[in-house]
XYZ file of C-alpha atoms in Angstrom:
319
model
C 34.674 -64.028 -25.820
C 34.804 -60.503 -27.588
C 37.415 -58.826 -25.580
C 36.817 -54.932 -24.704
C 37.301 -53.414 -27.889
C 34.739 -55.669 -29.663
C 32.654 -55.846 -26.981
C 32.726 -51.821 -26.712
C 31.421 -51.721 -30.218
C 28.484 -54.079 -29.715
C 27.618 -52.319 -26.656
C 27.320 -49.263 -28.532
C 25.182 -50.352 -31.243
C 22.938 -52.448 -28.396
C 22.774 -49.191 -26.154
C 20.864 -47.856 -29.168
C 19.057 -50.734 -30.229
C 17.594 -51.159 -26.353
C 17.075 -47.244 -26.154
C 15.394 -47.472 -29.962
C 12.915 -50.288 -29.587
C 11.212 -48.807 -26.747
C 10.044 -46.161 -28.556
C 8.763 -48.336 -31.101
C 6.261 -50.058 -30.014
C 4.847 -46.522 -29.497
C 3.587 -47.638 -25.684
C 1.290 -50.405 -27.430
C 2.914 -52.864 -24.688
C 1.420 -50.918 -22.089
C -1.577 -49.656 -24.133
C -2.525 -53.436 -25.033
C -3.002 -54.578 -21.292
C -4.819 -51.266 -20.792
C -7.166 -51.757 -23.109
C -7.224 -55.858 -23.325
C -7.285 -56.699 -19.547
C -10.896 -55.595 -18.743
C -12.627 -57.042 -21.682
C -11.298 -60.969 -20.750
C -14.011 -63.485 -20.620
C -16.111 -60.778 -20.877
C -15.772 -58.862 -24.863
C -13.338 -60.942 -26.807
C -14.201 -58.638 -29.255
C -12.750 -56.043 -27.748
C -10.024 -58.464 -26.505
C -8.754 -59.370 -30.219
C -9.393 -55.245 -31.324
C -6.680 -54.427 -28.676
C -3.673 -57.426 -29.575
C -4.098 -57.209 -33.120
C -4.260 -52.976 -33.808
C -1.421 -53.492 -30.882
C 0.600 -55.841 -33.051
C 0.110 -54.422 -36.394
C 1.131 -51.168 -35.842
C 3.832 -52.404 -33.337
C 5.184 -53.932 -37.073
C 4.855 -51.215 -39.074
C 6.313 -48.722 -36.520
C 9.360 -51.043 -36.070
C 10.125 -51.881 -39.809
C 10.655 -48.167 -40.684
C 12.612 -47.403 -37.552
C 15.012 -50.113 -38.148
C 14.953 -49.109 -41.699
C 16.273 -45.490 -40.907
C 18.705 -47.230 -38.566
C 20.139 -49.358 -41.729
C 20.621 -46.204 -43.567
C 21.766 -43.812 -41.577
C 24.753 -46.316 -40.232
C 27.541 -44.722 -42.728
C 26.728 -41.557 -41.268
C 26.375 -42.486 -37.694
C 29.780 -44.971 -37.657
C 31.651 -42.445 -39.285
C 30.666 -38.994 -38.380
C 29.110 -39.761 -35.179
C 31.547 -42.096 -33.220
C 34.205 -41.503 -35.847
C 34.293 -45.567 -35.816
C 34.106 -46.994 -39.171
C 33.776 -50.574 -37.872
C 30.521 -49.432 -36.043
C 28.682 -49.589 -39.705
C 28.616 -53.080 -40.295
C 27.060 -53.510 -35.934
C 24.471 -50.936 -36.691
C 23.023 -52.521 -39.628
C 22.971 -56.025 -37.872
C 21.129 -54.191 -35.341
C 19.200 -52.681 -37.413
C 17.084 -56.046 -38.503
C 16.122 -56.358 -35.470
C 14.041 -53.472 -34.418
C 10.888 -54.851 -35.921
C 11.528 -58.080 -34.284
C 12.302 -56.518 -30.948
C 9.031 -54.453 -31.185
C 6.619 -57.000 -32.121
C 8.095 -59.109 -29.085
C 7.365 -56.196 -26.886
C 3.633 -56.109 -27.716
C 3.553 -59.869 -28.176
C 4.783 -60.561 -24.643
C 3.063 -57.643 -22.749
C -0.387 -59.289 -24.393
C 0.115 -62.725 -23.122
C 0.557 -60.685 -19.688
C -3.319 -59.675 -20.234
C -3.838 -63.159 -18.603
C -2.442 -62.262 -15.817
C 0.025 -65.169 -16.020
C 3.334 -64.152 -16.133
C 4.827 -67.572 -17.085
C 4.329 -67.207 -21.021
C 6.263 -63.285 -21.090
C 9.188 -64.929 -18.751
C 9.252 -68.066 -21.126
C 9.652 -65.549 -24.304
C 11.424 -62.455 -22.953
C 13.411 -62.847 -19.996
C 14.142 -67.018 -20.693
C 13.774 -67.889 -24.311
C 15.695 -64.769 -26.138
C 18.411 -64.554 -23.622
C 18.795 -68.858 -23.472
C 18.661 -68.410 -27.529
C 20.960 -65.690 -28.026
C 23.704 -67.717 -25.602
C 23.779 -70.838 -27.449
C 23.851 -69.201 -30.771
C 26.821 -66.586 -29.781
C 28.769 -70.307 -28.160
C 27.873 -72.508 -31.443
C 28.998 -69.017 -33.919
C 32.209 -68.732 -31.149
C 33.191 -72.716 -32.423
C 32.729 -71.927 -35.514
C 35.154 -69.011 -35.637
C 32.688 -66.289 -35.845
C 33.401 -63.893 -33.255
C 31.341 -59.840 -33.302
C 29.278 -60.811 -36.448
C 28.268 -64.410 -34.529
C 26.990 -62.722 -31.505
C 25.339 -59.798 -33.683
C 23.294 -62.946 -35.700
C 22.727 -64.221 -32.606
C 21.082 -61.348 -30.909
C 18.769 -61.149 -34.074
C 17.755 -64.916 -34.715
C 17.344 -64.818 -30.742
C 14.845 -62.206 -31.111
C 12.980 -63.881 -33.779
C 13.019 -67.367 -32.076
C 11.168 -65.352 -29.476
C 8.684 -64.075 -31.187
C 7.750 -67.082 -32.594
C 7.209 -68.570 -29.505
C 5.077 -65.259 -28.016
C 2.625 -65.327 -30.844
C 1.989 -69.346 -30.692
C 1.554 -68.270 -26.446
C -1.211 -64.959 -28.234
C -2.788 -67.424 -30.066
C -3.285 -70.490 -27.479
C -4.109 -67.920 -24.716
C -6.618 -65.935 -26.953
C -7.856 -67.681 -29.811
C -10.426 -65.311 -30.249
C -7.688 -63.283 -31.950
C -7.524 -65.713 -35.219
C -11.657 -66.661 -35.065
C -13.212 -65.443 -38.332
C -16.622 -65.478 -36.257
C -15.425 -62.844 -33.396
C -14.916 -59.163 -35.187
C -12.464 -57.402 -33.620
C -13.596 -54.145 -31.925
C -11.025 -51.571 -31.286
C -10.493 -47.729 -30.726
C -7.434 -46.949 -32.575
C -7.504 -43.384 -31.573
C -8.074 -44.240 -27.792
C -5.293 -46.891 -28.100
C -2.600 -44.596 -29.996
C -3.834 -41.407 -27.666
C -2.882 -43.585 -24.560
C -0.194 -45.846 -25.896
C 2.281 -42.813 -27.157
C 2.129 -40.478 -24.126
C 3.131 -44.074 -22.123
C 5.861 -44.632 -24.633
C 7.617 -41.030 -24.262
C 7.397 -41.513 -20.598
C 9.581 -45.011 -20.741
C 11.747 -43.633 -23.252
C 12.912 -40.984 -20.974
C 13.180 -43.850 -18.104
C 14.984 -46.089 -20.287
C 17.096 -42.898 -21.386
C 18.392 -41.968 -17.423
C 19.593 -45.871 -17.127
C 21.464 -46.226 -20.917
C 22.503 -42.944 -22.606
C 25.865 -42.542 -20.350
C 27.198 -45.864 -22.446
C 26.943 -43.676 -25.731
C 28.555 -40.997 -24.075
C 31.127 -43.160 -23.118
C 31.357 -44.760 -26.494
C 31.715 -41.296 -28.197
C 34.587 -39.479 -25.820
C 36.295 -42.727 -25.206
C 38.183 -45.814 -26.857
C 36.033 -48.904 -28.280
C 37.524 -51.001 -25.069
C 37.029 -48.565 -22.404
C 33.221 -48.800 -23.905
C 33.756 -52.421 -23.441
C 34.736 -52.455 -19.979
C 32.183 -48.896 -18.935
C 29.334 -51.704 -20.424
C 30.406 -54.399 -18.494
C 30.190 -52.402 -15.494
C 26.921 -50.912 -16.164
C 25.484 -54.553 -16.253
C 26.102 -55.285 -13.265
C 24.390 -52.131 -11.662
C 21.443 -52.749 -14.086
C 20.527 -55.758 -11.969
C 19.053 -53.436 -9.462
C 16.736 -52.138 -12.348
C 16.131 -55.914 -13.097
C 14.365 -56.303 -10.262
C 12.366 -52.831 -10.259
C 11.356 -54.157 -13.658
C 10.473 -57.634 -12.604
C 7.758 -55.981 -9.797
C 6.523 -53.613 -12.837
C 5.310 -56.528 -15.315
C 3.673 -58.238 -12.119
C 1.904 -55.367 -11.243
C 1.041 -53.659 -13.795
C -2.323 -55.739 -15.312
C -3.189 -55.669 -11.941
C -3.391 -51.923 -11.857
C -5.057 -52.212 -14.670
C -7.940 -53.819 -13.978
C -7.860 -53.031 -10.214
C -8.241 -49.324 -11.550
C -10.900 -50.192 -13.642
C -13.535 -51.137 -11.560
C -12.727 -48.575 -8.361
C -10.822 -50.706 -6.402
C -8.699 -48.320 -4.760
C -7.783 -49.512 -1.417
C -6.177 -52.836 -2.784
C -4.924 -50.472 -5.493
C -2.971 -48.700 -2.732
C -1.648 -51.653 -0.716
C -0.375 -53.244 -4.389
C 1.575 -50.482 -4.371
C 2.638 -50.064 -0.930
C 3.695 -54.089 -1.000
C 5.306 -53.832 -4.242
C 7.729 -51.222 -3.389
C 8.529 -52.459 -0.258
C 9.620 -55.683 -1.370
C 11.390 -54.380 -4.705
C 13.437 -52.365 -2.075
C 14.017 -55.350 0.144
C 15.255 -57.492 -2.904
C 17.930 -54.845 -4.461
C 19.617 -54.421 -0.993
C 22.369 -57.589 -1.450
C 23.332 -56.881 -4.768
C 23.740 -53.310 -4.082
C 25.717 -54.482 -1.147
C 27.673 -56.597 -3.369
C 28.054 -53.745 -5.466
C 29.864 -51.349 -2.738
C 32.112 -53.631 -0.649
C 33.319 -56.205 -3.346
C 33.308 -54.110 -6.707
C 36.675 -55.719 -8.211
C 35.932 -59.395 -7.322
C 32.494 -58.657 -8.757
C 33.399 -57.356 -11.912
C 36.805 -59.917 -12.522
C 34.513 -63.092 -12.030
C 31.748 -61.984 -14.525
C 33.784 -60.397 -16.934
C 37.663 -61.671 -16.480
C 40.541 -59.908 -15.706
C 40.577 -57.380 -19.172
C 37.402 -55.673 -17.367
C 39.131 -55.443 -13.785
C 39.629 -51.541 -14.359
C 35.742 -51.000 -14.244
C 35.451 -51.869 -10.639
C 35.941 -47.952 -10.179
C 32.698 -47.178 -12.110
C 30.325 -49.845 -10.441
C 30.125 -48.802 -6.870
C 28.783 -45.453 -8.326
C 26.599 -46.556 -11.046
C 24.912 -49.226 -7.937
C 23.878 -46.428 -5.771
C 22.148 -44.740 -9.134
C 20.145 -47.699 -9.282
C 19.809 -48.217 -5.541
C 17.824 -44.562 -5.586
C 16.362 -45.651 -8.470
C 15.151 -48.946 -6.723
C 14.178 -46.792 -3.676
């Protein structure tokens, strides 16, 4: 729909967005189901303390993020990438850090039931399923980059709509005036922003080549490096897909001693998550061009170069 050029500028701006909001949240997605999953249907005291400090300062950290985002976008369009057009995609972008981070927490907390249903229905369904039919009903309507950049936020807030009504029916001890929420902020932030560091840095090995990209090279061949790079991140997809499984498990398998099925959780996980990446890295290696060209069409052929390369990164990655 975009073409290369605009779609290099709104991978640009998204490459930050995505490598933004997972700092903040400040690890509260992972610090929520630490500190939520042992307490259920047995504190909900403790329960509500953990989504609601989680949520609240999941808000506040995300507002002034994407508030320095807004105004540093002169600065960052035109000194940084020396792309004036970037300005307007930043700020877009921009709106939708708080949104993005309160989704984060949101989701990860209905995970504290250990029913992943309700985060796939918000995250990895609803937002995406949003986002496409608002970028194809903005596309008939003649609204091209700014349609798909007010798609990706009213996507996000659809989203979290739909996350806190799935909070609320899955814990309605978190809106009961007769439970008092019982929390430890300082244990929460203590664990929560070590965690968030950690992912940054994970989250900065699998996106920071596209702004490299994006500031040594043309808007289109930022386009057609991103469309690439999707592709490979499939592999990641999957890693990721294990990770939300898994991880209340550890939580509360770690919690009261259970080591040995701590172990084979891990053992089975990995094994599987390797098992699972091997066709589409296959795909990846032997049919690069016809990969690329059917996703993407023909404008985006040239990137076929990039992807066997960027799918063994993320086969290690995987492994």
């Amino acid at each position: 729909i975009l073409g290369p050029a605009s779609f290099g500028l709104y991978a640009i701006g998204w490459t930050i967005t995505k490598i933004s909001t997972v700092l903040t949240p400040l690890g509260l997605d992972s610090g929520v189901i630490r500190f939520a999953s042992p307490s259920v249907g047995q504190d909900p005291g403790k329960v509500k303390g953990a989504i609601t400090r989680a949520l609240a300062f999941s808000v506040i950290s995300g507002g002034v993020l994407g508030g320095a985002f807004f105004l540093l976008a002169p600065w960052l369009g035109k000194e940084g990438f020396a792309q004036p057009a970037l300005i307007t995609v930043f700020r877009w972008f921009a709106l939708a850090f708080p949104l993005v981070t309160c989704l984060k927490v949101a989701s990860a907390a209905t995970r504290v039931s250990q029913r992943m249903k309700f985060s796939a229905y918000t995250e990895d369904i609803g937002q995406p399923f949003a986002a496409l039919v608002l970028i194809l009903g903005f596309y008939f309507m003649g609204w091209r980059l700014g349609g798909a950049l007010a798609a990706f936020v009213l996507s996000f807030g659809m989203a979290l709509i739909l996350a806190i009504y799935y909070v609320l029916r899955l814990f309605p001890e978190v809106v009961s005036k007769e439970i008092r929420p019982v929390s430890a902020k300082r244990e929460l932030l203590f664990f929560s922003l070590p965690t968030s560091l950690s992912v940054m840095f994970g989250i900065l090995l699998l996106w920071v080549d596209r702004l490299f990209v994006g500031y040594y090279c043309s808007a289109a061949d930022a386009g057609i490096y991103h469309a690439a790079s999707q592709l490979s991140v499939a592999l990641s997809i999957i890693l990721s897909g294990f990770g939300a499984i898994v991880i209340p498990m550890i939580a509360r398998l770690y919690h009261n001693g259970k080591k040995d099925r701590l172990e084979e959780l891990f053992r089975v996980s990995t094994k599987w998550s390797l098992y699972l990446s091997l066709p589409p890295f296959l795909v990846m290696c032997f049919a690069p061009r016809e990969a690329v060209t059917v996703l993407f069409g023909k404008p985006y052929a040239t990137g076929w170069m990039v992807l066997p390369i960027l799918g063994v990164g993320q086969f290690i990655n995987s492994v």
